[in-house]
Structures are given as structure tokens and as C-alpha cells.
Short mmCIF file of C-alpha atoms and ligand atoms in Angstrom, two decimals:
data_model
loop_
_atom_site.label_atom_id
_atom_site.label_comp_id
_atom_site.label_asym_id
_atom_site.label_seq_id
_atom_site.Cartn_x
_atom_site.Cartn_y
_atom_site.Cartn_z
CA MET A 939 0.03 -40.42 -114.65
CA LYS A 940 -0.60 -41.55 -111.09
CA TYR A 941 -3.55 -39.86 -109.38
CA ILE A 942 -5.23 -40.23 -105.97
CA ARG A 943 -8.23 -38.49 -104.44
CA ALA A 944 -9.19 -38.66 -100.75
CA ARG A 945 -12.50 -37.37 -99.42
CA ALA A 946 -13.09 -36.79 -95.71
CA PRO A 947 -16.43 -35.75 -94.21
CA GLY A 948 -16.99 -32.57 -92.22
CA LYS A 949 -18.72 -32.90 -88.87
CA CYS A 950 -21.40 -31.59 -86.54
CA ILE A 951 -20.99 -31.90 -82.80
CA LEU A 952 -24.41 -33.04 -81.58
CA PHE A 953 -23.67 -32.91 -77.83
CA GLY A 954 -20.79 -31.99 -75.56
CA GLU A 955 -18.62 -29.49 -77.43
CA HIS A 956 -16.20 -27.80 -75.04
CA SER A 957 -17.00 -30.16 -72.14
CA VAL A 958 -15.25 -32.84 -74.24
CA VAL A 959 -12.02 -30.79 -73.95
CA TYR A 960 -12.31 -31.31 -70.15
CA GLY A 961 -12.64 -35.08 -70.49
CA TYR A 962 -16.43 -35.42 -70.54
CA PRO A 963 -18.18 -37.48 -73.23
CA ALA A 964 -19.50 -35.93 -76.44
CA ILE A 965 -21.32 -37.06 -79.57
CA ALA A 966 -20.38 -36.06 -83.12
CA MET A 967 -21.66 -36.96 -86.57
CA GLY A 968 -19.81 -37.10 -89.90
CA ILE A 969 -21.83 -35.07 -92.43
CA THR A 970 -22.28 -35.22 -96.17
CA LEU A 971 -20.14 -32.13 -96.87
CA GLY A 972 -16.39 -32.40 -96.50
CA SER A 973 -12.87 -31.88 -97.84
CA VAL A 974 -11.07 -33.34 -100.81
CA CYS A 975 -7.35 -33.83 -101.37
CA GLU A 976 -6.07 -34.74 -104.84
CA ILE A 977 -2.49 -35.71 -105.62
CA GLU A 978 -1.25 -36.05 -109.17
CA ALA A 979 2.18 -36.95 -110.52
CA LEU A 980 3.81 -34.30 -112.72
CA ASN A 981 7.15 -34.05 -114.51
CA ASN A 982 8.25 -30.56 -113.57
CA ASN A 983 10.75 -31.20 -110.77
CA LYS A 984 8.66 -29.15 -108.37
CA ILE A 985 6.20 -29.55 -105.51
CA THR A 986 2.97 -27.64 -106.09
CA ILE A 987 0.34 -27.19 -103.41
CA PHE A 988 -2.93 -25.53 -104.28
CA LEU A 989 -5.05 -24.55 -101.25
CA GLU A 990 -8.24 -23.99 -103.17
CA SER A 991 -10.36 -22.64 -100.31
CA TYR A 992 -7.78 -19.87 -99.77
CA ASN A 993 -6.99 -19.45 -103.48
CA LYS A 994 -3.29 -20.01 -102.75
CA ASN A 995 -1.07 -21.76 -105.28
CA LEU A 996 2.31 -22.54 -103.70
CA VAL A 997 5.25 -23.84 -105.73
CA PHE A 998 8.49 -25.14 -104.20
CA SER A 999 11.71 -26.43 -105.75
CA ASN A 1000 12.00 -29.28 -103.25
CA ILE A 1001 10.80 -30.45 -99.82
CA ASP A 1002 13.46 -28.49 -97.91
CA ASP A 1003 12.43 -25.32 -99.72
CA LEU A 1004 8.80 -26.11 -98.80
CA ILE A 1005 9.61 -26.67 -95.11
CA VAL A 1006 11.41 -23.32 -94.87
CA HIS A 1007 9.07 -21.20 -96.98
CA PHE A 1008 5.58 -22.55 -96.35
CA PRO A 1009 3.22 -19.77 -95.16
CA PRO A 1010 3.14 -20.01 -91.35
CA GLU A 1011 -0.65 -19.57 -91.20
CA PHE A 1012 -0.89 -23.04 -92.80
CA LYS A 1013 1.87 -24.63 -90.74
CA GLN A 1014 -0.19 -27.77 -90.12
CA PHE A 1015 0.19 -28.73 -93.79
CA SER A 1016 3.97 -28.23 -93.95
CA TYR A 1017 4.26 -30.13 -90.64
CA CYS A 1018 2.41 -33.01 -92.31
CA LEU A 1019 4.76 -33.16 -95.31
CA LYS A 1020 7.84 -32.73 -93.10
CA ARG A 1021 6.74 -35.64 -90.90
CA PHE A 1022 6.18 -37.90 -93.93
CA LYS A 1023 9.60 -36.87 -95.23
CA GLU A 1024 11.32 -37.65 -91.94
CA ASN A 1025 9.49 -40.87 -91.10
CA TYR A 1026 9.12 -42.39 -94.57
CA THR A 1027 11.88 -40.60 -96.59
CA ILE A 1028 9.42 -39.20 -99.13
CA ASP A 1029 10.76 -36.28 -101.17
CA PHE A 1030 7.37 -35.26 -102.68
CA ASN A 1031 9.11 -34.28 -105.90
CA ASN A 1032 7.05 -34.01 -109.10
CA ILE A 1033 3.63 -33.82 -107.56
CA ARG A 1034 0.75 -31.43 -107.31
CA ILE A 1035 -1.47 -31.51 -104.22
CA THR A 1036 -4.86 -29.79 -104.34
CA LEU A 1037 -6.72 -29.38 -101.07
CA SER A 1038 -10.24 -28.01 -100.93
CA SER A 1039 -13.21 -27.90 -98.57
CA THR A 1040 -16.84 -27.36 -99.51
CA PRO A 1041 -17.14 -23.54 -99.31
CA LEU A 1042 -19.85 -23.86 -96.66
CA LEU A 1043 -17.50 -25.67 -94.35
CA SER A 1044 -14.80 -23.06 -93.91
CA SER A 1045 -15.11 -21.11 -90.67
CA SER A 1046 -18.58 -22.47 -89.99
CA GLY A 1047 -17.65 -24.84 -87.17
CA LEU A 1048 -18.27 -27.87 -89.36
CA GLY A 1049 -14.81 -29.40 -89.20
CA SER A 1050 -13.06 -27.97 -92.26
CA SER A 1051 -9.69 -28.00 -90.51
CA ALA A 1052 -9.95 -31.59 -89.25
CA SER A 1053 -11.44 -32.92 -92.49
CA SER A 1054 -8.68 -31.18 -94.54
CA ALA A 1055 -6.03 -32.73 -92.31
CA VAL A 1056 -7.57 -36.22 -92.59
CA ALA A 1057 -7.95 -35.89 -96.38
CA LEU A 1058 -4.33 -34.75 -96.82
CA VAL A 1059 -2.83 -37.50 -94.63
CA SER A 1060 -5.00 -40.17 -96.32
CA ALA A 1061 -4.13 -39.01 -99.82
CA ILE A 1062 -0.37 -39.00 -99.12
CA ASN A 1063 -0.71 -42.36 -97.35
CA SER A 1064 -2.30 -43.94 -100.43
CA PHE A 1065 -0.25 -42.15 -103.07
CA TYR A 1066 3.03 -43.39 -101.54
CA ASN A 1067 1.55 -46.69 -100.35
CA ILE A 1068 2.57 -46.14 -96.72
CA GLN A 1069 -0.26 -48.24 -95.26
CA LEU A 1070 -1.17 -46.20 -92.20
CA ASN A 1071 -4.43 -47.53 -90.81
CA ARG A 1072 -7.41 -45.34 -89.88
CA ARG A 1073 -6.34 -45.02 -86.29
CA GLN A 1074 -2.89 -43.78 -87.34
CA ILE A 1075 -4.43 -41.37 -89.86
CA SER A 1076 -6.72 -39.95 -87.17
CA HIS A 1077 -3.83 -39.51 -84.68
CA PHE A 1078 -1.69 -37.88 -87.35
CA ALA A 1079 -4.53 -35.42 -88.09
CA LEU A 1080 -4.84 -34.74 -84.35
CA ASP A 1081 -1.18 -33.68 -84.22
CA MET A 1082 -1.91 -31.30 -87.11
CA GLU A 1083 -4.97 -29.96 -85.28
CA LYS A 1084 -2.82 -29.18 -82.24
CA LEU A 1085 -0.94 -26.68 -84.41
CA VAL A 1086 -4.23 -25.00 -85.38
CA HIS A 1087 -5.71 -24.67 -81.89
CA GLY A 1088 -3.66 -25.82 -78.91
CA THR A 1089 -5.86 -28.28 -77.05
CA PRO A 1090 -8.16 -30.21 -79.38
CA SER A 1091 -10.08 -33.00 -77.68
CA GLY A 1092 -9.59 -35.35 -80.64
CA ILE A 1093 -13.28 -35.68 -81.46
CA ASP A 1094 -13.08 -33.75 -84.76
CA ASN A 1095 -10.25 -35.76 -86.32
CA THR A 1096 -11.87 -39.00 -85.12
CA VAL A 1097 -15.28 -38.35 -86.65
CA CYS A 1098 -13.75 -36.92 -89.86
CA THR A 1099 -11.77 -40.18 -90.20
CA TYR A 1100 -14.45 -42.71 -89.31
CA GLY A 1101 -17.69 -40.89 -90.20
CA SER A 1102 -21.03 -42.13 -88.72
CA ILE A 1103 -22.17 -40.94 -85.30
CA ILE A 1104 -19.64 -41.48 -82.54
CA PHE A 1105 -19.72 -41.35 -78.75
CA TYR A 1106 -16.30 -39.97 -77.78
CA GLU A 1107 -14.67 -39.84 -74.38
CA GLN A 1108 -11.03 -39.19 -73.53
CA GLY A 1109 -9.53 -40.49 -76.75
CA GLU A 1110 -11.76 -43.57 -76.99
CA PHE A 1111 -14.90 -43.86 -79.08
CA ARG A 1112 -17.71 -46.16 -80.12
CA PHE A 1113 -20.19 -45.94 -82.97
CA ILE A 1114 -23.81 -45.10 -82.28
CA GLU A 1115 -26.02 -47.05 -84.67
CA THR A 1116 -29.24 -45.22 -85.53
CA PRO A 1117 -32.10 -47.12 -87.21
CA ASN A 1118 -32.40 -44.37 -89.86
CA ASN A 1119 -30.65 -41.26 -91.02
CA LEU A 1120 -30.58 -38.30 -88.64
CA ASN A 1121 -31.67 -35.20 -90.53
CA LEU A 1122 -30.15 -31.99 -89.30
CA LEU A 1123 -30.83 -28.47 -90.37
CA VAL A 1124 -27.57 -26.52 -90.26
CA THR A 1125 -27.78 -22.72 -90.20
CA TYR A 1126 -24.84 -20.41 -90.68
CA THR A 1127 -24.74 -17.55 -88.14
CA ASN A 1128 -23.10 -15.18 -90.65
CA ILE A 1129 -20.17 -14.96 -88.22
CA LYS A 1130 -16.88 -16.76 -88.86
CA HIS A 1131 -16.07 -18.91 -85.90
CA ASP A 1132 -12.65 -18.94 -84.26
CA THR A 1133 -12.16 -22.15 -82.30
CA GLY A 1134 -9.12 -20.91 -80.38
CA LYS A 1135 -10.90 -17.76 -79.23
CA ALA A 1136 -14.04 -19.65 -78.17
CA ILE A 1137 -12.01 -22.24 -76.24
CA GLU A 1138 -10.18 -19.40 -74.48
CA LYS A 1139 -13.43 -17.67 -73.51
CA PHE A 1140 -14.85 -20.93 -72.22
CA ARG A 1141 -11.67 -21.61 -70.23
CA GLU A 1142 -11.76 -18.12 -68.73
CA PHE A 1143 -15.23 -18.86 -67.30
CA THR A 1144 -14.03 -22.16 -65.80
CA LYS A 1145 -11.11 -20.36 -64.14
CA GLN A 1146 -13.36 -17.67 -62.66
CA ASN A 1147 -16.01 -20.15 -61.53
CA PRO A 1148 -14.29 -23.49 -60.88
CA ASP A 1149 -16.93 -25.24 -58.73
CA TYR A 1150 -19.90 -24.04 -60.74
CA SER A 1151 -18.10 -25.02 -63.98
CA ASP A 1152 -17.45 -28.54 -62.69
CA GLN A 1153 -21.14 -28.92 -62.04
CA LEU A 1154 -22.11 -27.57 -65.49
CA LEU A 1155 -19.53 -29.68 -67.31
CA SER A 1156 -20.68 -32.80 -65.56
CA GLU A 1157 -24.31 -31.98 -66.51
CA MET A 1158 -23.19 -31.70 -70.14
CA GLY A 1159 -21.56 -35.11 -69.84
CA MET A 1160 -24.79 -36.60 -68.48
CA ILE A 1161 -26.74 -35.08 -71.35
CA ALA A 1162 -24.39 -36.76 -73.85
CA ARG A 1163 -24.87 -40.12 -72.09
CA GLU A 1164 -28.65 -39.75 -72.17
CA ALA A 1165 -28.51 -38.63 -75.78
CA GLU A 1166 -26.77 -41.84 -76.83
CA HIS A 1167 -29.88 -43.82 -75.85
CA GLU A 1168 -32.21 -41.45 -77.63
CA LEU A 1169 -30.08 -41.65 -80.78
CA ILE A 1170 -30.14 -45.45 -80.72
CA ASN A 1171 -33.95 -45.21 -80.77
CA LEU A 1172 -33.83 -42.12 -83.00
CA ASN A 1173 -36.33 -40.39 -80.74
CA ILE A 1174 -36.06 -36.98 -82.41
CA GLU A 1175 -38.32 -35.24 -79.93
CA LYS A 1176 -36.18 -36.28 -76.95
CA ILE A 1177 -32.97 -35.58 -78.86
CA GLY A 1178 -34.31 -32.05 -79.40
CA VAL A 1179 -35.11 -31.60 -75.70
CA LEU A 1180 -31.56 -32.65 -74.79
CA MET A 1181 -30.10 -30.29 -77.38
CA ASN A 1182 -32.03 -27.41 -75.81
CA LYS A 1183 -30.69 -28.37 -72.36
CA ASN A 1184 -27.12 -28.55 -73.69
CA GLN A 1185 -27.55 -25.15 -75.34
CA LYS A 1186 -28.72 -23.53 -72.08
CA LEU A 1187 -25.56 -24.79 -70.36
CA LEU A 1188 -23.29 -23.60 -73.20
CA GLU A 1189 -24.86 -20.15 -72.94
CA ILE A 1190 -23.75 -19.81 -69.31
CA PHE A 1191 -20.13 -20.06 -70.49
CA GLY A 1192 -20.62 -17.03 -72.73
CA ILE A 1193 -20.07 -18.68 -76.11
CA SER A 1194 -23.48 -17.79 -77.54
CA ASN A 1195 -24.35 -14.42 -79.11
CA GLU A 1196 -27.22 -12.46 -80.61
CA ASN A 1197 -27.27 -14.22 -83.98
CA ILE A 1198 -27.16 -17.64 -82.35
CA SER A 1199 -30.04 -16.72 -80.03
CA GLU A 1200 -32.07 -15.32 -82.90
CA ILE A 1201 -31.61 -18.47 -85.00
CA ILE A 1202 -32.55 -20.71 -82.07
CA ASP A 1203 -35.67 -18.64 -81.30
CA ILE A 1204 -36.81 -18.78 -84.93
CA ALA A 1205 -36.17 -22.54 -85.08
CA LEU A 1206 -38.07 -23.31 -81.87
CA ASN A 1207 -40.92 -20.90 -82.66
CA ASN A 1208 -41.41 -22.63 -86.01
CA GLY A 1209 -41.69 -26.13 -84.64
CA ALA A 1210 -38.14 -27.52 -84.30
CA PHE A 1211 -37.81 -29.89 -81.34
CA GLY A 1212 -34.36 -28.63 -80.49
CA SER A 1213 -31.68 -26.23 -81.61
CA LYS A 1214 -28.14 -25.51 -80.43
CA ILE A 1215 -24.65 -24.34 -81.27
CA THR A 1216 -22.54 -26.96 -83.03
CA GLY A 1217 -18.78 -26.72 -82.50
CA ALA A 1218 -16.90 -23.94 -80.78
CA GLY A 1219 -19.63 -21.26 -80.80
CA LEU A 1220 -19.32 -17.44 -80.84
CA GLY A 1221 -20.35 -17.79 -84.50
CA GLY A 1222 -20.09 -20.74 -86.84
CA SER A 1223 -23.29 -22.76 -87.17
CA VAL A 1224 -26.42 -23.80 -85.31
CA ILE A 1225 -28.10 -27.20 -85.72
CA SER A 1226 -31.81 -27.94 -85.39
CA VAL A 1227 -33.81 -31.18 -85.33
CA GLY A 1228 -37.50 -31.72 -86.03
CA SER A 1229 -39.89 -33.36 -88.45
CA PRO A 1230 -38.87 -32.90 -92.11
CA SER A 1231 -41.83 -30.61 -92.89
CA LYS A 1232 -41.20 -28.44 -89.82
CA LEU A 1233 -37.48 -28.16 -90.63
CA GLU A 1234 -38.42 -27.04 -94.14
CA HIS A 1235 -40.58 -24.34 -92.62
CA VAL A 1236 -37.80 -23.35 -90.17
CA ALA A 1237 -35.32 -23.02 -93.07
CA LYS A 1238 -37.70 -20.69 -94.95
CA SER A 1239 -38.31 -18.55 -91.87
CA LEU A 1240 -34.56 -18.29 -91.24
CA GLU A 1241 -33.95 -17.35 -94.85
CA ASN A 1242 -36.44 -14.48 -94.48
CA GLU A 1243 -34.25 -13.17 -91.65
CA GLY A 1244 -31.06 -13.46 -93.72
CA TYR A 1245 -29.74 -16.80 -92.44
CA TYR A 1246 -28.71 -19.51 -94.88
CA SER A 1247 -29.53 -23.11 -93.91
CA PHE A 1248 -29.00 -26.52 -95.47
CA HIS A 1249 -30.15 -30.02 -94.67
CA THR A 1250 -27.57 -32.70 -93.99
CA GLY A 1251 -27.41 -36.34 -92.94
CA ILE A 1252 -24.92 -38.95 -91.75
CA ASN A 1253 -21.76 -39.74 -93.72
CA ARG A 1254 -21.29 -43.39 -92.78
CA GLN A 1255 -18.09 -44.08 -94.70
CA GLY A 1256 -15.60 -41.67 -93.20
CA VAL A 1257 -12.51 -40.90 -95.23
CA ARG A 1258 -12.24 -42.76 -98.52
CA VAL A 1259 -9.69 -42.85 -101.29
CA GLU A 1260 -10.22 -43.20 -105.03
CA SER A 1261 -7.64 -43.50 -107.81
CA ASN A 1262 -7.91 -43.33 -111.61
C1 MEV B 1637 -14.72 -28.05 -81.90
O1 MEV B 1637 -15.30 -28.68 -83.01
C2 MEV B 1637 -15.22 -28.69 -80.65
C3 MEV B 1637 -14.57 -28.19 -79.36
O2 MEV B 1637 -15.12 -29.02 -78.34
C4 MEV B 1637 -13.07 -28.28 -79.38
C5 MEV B 1637 -12.55 -29.71 -79.36
O3 MEV B 1637 -13.25 -30.65 -79.00
O4 MEV B 1637 -11.36 -29.88 -79.72
C6 MEV B 1637 -14.97 -26.76 -79.05
#
């Protein structure tokens, strides 16, 4: 029986989250954890969708039934199938789709929603031999992301499609080539992040303080530009200093909290060069950079305070598809 599996990386925003929504440049990295979408042909005259991360097994008699009855909290997935149906007359009959993200990814600000969208679009694309290219896959995933939180900048779907480290500005991007892997320590704040809520809080600050916000946003943009050069040379110490500067600016917008501050203090007090929010903030995850031995020490100290960390590096491949 026909079978396809697509894997898309998750992501860490290294610099410029939020300011990227306002058109300033940002830098993101595809990471080794990610999402997987499997599609297998069956002979049961049904469409089955198993959302493993939510433990939801959904069975439909046909695509029209699916479009009407799909749970609204996952509307991005039914939108995806509906669009394939309308644009490429696919009926999706006799298949089972399984979509899963590494457990760590969900609600941790590491791109589970964008990587799931990219994996799903890529798997359908290959299974039905539609031949969308990467750019089209990324744009398709962006339209799905818009249903999840209204105004995505496009950086998440781009990095989850292409992997590597990217410099992203207003819909355009370029790769940043580092001489070696960039090792990041990722620490979960023990608080589920909510991208929509964080974007709203950030926006509220910009409305209340328009001139000051312009100045802060533009500083964030300059930090991202400087960081590109430091990444090309992989100057970890300077990358850390820039991360700390970016963090201080993010804090002014009110998207940090006690857990985030505690993690950052522990990281910096134990020898990390830099530490900051990655992604929307108000929870999710914190990233830290430093020498491997210091990061090891930071991870142990964080664990003692009840924070789980893991080490990650660059996913250079982006989304990839395998068949049997
Ligand atoms: C979310 O990963 C990053 C934000 O900048 C939102 C976006 O870019 O769409 C907060």
C-alpha cells in the first residue's frame, strides 16, 4: 500500500521575535526536533485523521463530511484539505493521515504549529504528486498559520520549510551560513505559551507608546543585523551579548515573566554568554548560548530549580519526504 512520511523541523527564533511582525528583520533556526505527517492508503472508504499530539482520532465518510464536521479548534487542517480538494480535485478517500509533533514542541514556542502545517502540506503534496515547490509549500503553511493566530510574520513557516539559519525580513529571506553547528540550550518555562495572547499584549504596548515603540523595534532590527555578522563568524560570546540586549528590549513590552527571568538569571549566573525568550514569550521556552561545558552546568542548575532543558542544533535540511 502507498505510504508517505514528511518531517518538518521545529524552530527557535534567535533574534527579532515580535519586531518581525512589524516589518523588522529577524533570525530563526530550524532545530532537530519537529513534526511528522504520515499518509497511508487504506481500503475502508473513509478519511481518517489522527492528531497524535492531541490524542484525537477523527473519521469521516468523505471530504464534504470532513469539511463540515472537523473540530473548529483545528480549522487550519480542514482548511488545508479543503484547499487541496478545490484546487487539485483530490477526494482524500481511503487514506489515513497521522500528524504528530515531538511532545516537547507543543506549546513551547518552538514552532509546533508551523512545522505541523509544513509537514501536512508536504505529505499531501507528495502523496498525490502535486509538485508544489518549497516556496509554495511555505506560503500554503503561512495561510494555515493565519487561521491559528491572525498576523504571522511568515518567519515560522519559512524556517520550518527550509531549515538552517535564516535572516528574514518582510517575506524575503536568505540563509546564514555558520562555519559550525550552533549549540543552543532550550529551557521550558513550565508555562504553555499562547502566541495570539502574547502578540496582543505586545501590540497593546505599541499602541500606548507609539514613538517609544518605534525606537525599540528599530533597535531590535539593528540587533538582528549585527547578529547576522556574528553568526557568520560563529562568535558565540558576541551572539550572547546581542541576545541579552534583545531580551532587555522584549522585557519592556511586557512579554517576560517571573519564570523567564529566573531561568535567564540562572543561565547567566552559571556562565552562559546570553539568554533570552524564543518565540512569542509569556511562557514557552528560553534559549541560552555558551561553551558546551558551561551549558551543561547551566542545564543541571536549571534542573535543580525544576526547569527541564535540552540541547539542540541546526536542522539544515528543512522539510523532507520519505516513502516506503
Ligand atoms: C512566533 O514564533 C514569533 C512571533 O514573532 C510571531 C510571528 O513572527 O509570526 C511572535
